[in-house]
GROMACS .gro file of C-alpha atoms in nm:
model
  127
    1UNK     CA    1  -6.402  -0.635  -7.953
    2UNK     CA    2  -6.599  -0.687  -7.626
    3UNK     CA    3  -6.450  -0.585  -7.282
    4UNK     CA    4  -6.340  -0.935  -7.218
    5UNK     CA    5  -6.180  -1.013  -7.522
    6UNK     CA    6  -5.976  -0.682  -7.521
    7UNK     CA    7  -5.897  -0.749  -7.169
    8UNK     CA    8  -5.727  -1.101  -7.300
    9UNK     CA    9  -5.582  -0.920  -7.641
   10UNK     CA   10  -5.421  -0.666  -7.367
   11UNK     CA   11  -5.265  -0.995  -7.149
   12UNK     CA   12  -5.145  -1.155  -7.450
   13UNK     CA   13  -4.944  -0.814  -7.591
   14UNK     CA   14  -4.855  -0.862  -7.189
   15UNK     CA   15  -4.693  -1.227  -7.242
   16UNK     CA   16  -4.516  -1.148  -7.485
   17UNK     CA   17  -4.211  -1.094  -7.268
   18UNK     CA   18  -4.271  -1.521  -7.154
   19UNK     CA   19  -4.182  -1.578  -7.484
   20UNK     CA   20  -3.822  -1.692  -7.700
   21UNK     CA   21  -3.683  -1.405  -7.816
   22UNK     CA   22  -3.719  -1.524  -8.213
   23UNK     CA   23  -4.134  -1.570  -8.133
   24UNK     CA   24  -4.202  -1.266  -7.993
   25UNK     CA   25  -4.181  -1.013  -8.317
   26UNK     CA   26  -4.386  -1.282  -8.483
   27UNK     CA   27  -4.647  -1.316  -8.216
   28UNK     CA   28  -4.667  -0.942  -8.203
   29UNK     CA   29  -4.737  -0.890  -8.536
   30UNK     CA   30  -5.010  -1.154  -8.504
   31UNK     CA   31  -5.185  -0.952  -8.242
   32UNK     CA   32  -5.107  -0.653  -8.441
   33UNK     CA   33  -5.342  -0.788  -8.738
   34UNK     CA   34  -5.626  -0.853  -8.452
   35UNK     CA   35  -5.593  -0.466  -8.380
   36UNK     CA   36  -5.946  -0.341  -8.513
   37UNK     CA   37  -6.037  -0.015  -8.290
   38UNK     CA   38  -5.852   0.324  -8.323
   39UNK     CA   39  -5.776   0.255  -7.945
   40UNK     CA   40  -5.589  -0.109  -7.999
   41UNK     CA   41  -5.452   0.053  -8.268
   42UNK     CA   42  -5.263   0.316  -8.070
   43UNK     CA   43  -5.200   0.055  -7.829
   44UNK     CA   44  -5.029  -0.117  -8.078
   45UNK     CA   45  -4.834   0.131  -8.201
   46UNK     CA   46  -4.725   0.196  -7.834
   47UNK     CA   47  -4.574  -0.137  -7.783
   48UNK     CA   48  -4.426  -0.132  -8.153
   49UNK     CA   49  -4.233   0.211  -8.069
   50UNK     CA   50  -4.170   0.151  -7.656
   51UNK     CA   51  -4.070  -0.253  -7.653
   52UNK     CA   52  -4.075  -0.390  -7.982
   53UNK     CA   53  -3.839  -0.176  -8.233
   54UNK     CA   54  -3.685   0.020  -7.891
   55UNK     CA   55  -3.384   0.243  -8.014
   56UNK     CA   56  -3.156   0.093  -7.673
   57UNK     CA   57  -3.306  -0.261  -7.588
   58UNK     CA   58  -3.356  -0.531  -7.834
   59UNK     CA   59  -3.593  -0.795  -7.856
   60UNK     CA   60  -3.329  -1.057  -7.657
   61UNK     CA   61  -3.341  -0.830  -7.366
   62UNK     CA   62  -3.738  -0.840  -7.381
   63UNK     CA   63  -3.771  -1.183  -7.335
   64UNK     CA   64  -3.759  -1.386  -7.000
   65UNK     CA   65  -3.766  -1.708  -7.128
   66UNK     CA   66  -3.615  -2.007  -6.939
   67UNK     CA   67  -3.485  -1.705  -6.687
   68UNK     CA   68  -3.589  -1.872  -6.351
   69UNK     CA   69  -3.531  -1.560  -6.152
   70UNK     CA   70  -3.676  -1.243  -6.248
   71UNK     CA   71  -3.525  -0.927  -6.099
   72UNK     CA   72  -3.932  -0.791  -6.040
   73UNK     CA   73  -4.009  -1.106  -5.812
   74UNK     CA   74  -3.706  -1.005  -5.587
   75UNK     CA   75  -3.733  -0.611  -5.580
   76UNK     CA   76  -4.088  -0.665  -5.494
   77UNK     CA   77  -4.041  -0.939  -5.214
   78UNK     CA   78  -3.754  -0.720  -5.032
   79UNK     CA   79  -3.999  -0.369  -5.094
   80UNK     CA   80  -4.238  -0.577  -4.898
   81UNK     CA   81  -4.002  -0.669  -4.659
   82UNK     CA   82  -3.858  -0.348  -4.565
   83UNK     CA   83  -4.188  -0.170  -4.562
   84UNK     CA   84  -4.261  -0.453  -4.285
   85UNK     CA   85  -3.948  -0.410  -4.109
   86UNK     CA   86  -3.965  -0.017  -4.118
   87UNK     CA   87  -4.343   0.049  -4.006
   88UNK     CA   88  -4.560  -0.091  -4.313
   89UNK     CA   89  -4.845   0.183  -4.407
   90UNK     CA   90  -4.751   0.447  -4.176
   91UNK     CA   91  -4.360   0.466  -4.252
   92UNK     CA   92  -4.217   0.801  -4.217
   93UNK     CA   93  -3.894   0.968  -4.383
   94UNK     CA   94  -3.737   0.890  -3.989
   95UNK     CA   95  -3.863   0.533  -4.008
   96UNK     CA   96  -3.741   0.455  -4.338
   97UNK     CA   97  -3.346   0.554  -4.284
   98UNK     CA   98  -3.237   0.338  -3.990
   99UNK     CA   99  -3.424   0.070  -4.174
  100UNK     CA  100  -3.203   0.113  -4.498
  101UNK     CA  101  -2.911   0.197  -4.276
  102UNK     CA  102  -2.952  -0.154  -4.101
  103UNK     CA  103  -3.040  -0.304  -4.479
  104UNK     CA  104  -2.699  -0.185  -4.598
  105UNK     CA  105  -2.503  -0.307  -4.305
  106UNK     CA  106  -2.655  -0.678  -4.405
  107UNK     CA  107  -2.494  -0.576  -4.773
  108UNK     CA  108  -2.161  -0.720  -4.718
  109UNK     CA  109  -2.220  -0.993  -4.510
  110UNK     CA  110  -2.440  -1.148  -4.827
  111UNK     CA  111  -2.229  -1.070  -5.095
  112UNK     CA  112  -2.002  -1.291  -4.866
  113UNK     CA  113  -2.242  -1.595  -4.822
  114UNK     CA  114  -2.333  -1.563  -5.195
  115UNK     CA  115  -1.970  -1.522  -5.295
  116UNK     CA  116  -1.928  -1.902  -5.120
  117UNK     CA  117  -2.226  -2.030  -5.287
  118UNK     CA  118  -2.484  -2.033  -5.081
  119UNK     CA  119  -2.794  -1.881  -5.154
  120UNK     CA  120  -3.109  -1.795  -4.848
  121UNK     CA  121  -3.360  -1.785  -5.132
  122UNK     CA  122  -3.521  -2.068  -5.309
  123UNK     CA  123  -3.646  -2.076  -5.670
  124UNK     CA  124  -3.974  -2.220  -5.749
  125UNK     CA  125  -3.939  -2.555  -5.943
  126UNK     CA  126  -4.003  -2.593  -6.341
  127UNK     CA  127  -4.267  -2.808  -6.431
   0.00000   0.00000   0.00000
């Protein structure tokens, strides 16, 4: 394969995840058959062994389909910002624990608002 196509064979093994749970062993072994280098083939057997035949997580926990919120999205948007809030780039070990110290204090107060149904984030709409 060329560097672009193994770059999209890569994305796809990627997607899987965007998938319904029943498609996704079938669509992997799909891209499985594509495999033709002793490197895709390792890669392969990576995904098989890590994500596809995982001793602890099945394939229903692998998929995200029809989940409008994904856990990533919001771990990465509150990383952001706290790194903001506590000093971006140059945060120090000093910086960083009054800002989580303030963060938990908020804790309570939004389980509360949540608890009563209302929500401060909005979800992007389906098309």
């Amino acid at each position: 394969m060329e560097k672009a196509s193994i770059h999209t064979y890569a994305r796809n093994m990627m997607a899987l995840q965007f998938l319904p749970a029943a498609n996704i062993e079938p669509a992997f072994q799909l891209l499985a058959l594509r495999a033709n280098s002793e490197q895709l083939s390792r890669f392969v057997h990576y995904i098989e062994e890590q994500w596809i035949n995982h001793a602890i997580f099945d394939i229903d926990s692998l998929s995200v389909y029809g989940v409008s919120v994904r856990t990533n999205n919001d771990t990465e948007g509150w990383h952001q910002f706290l790194n903001r809030k506590a000093g971006g780039q140059e945060l120090t070990f000093y910086r960083l624990v009054p800002a989580l110290c303030a963060e938990a204090e908020n804790v309570q107060y939004e389980l509360w608002y949540l608890r009563e149904g209302h929500s401060n984030r909005s979800e992007a709409s389906e098309p």
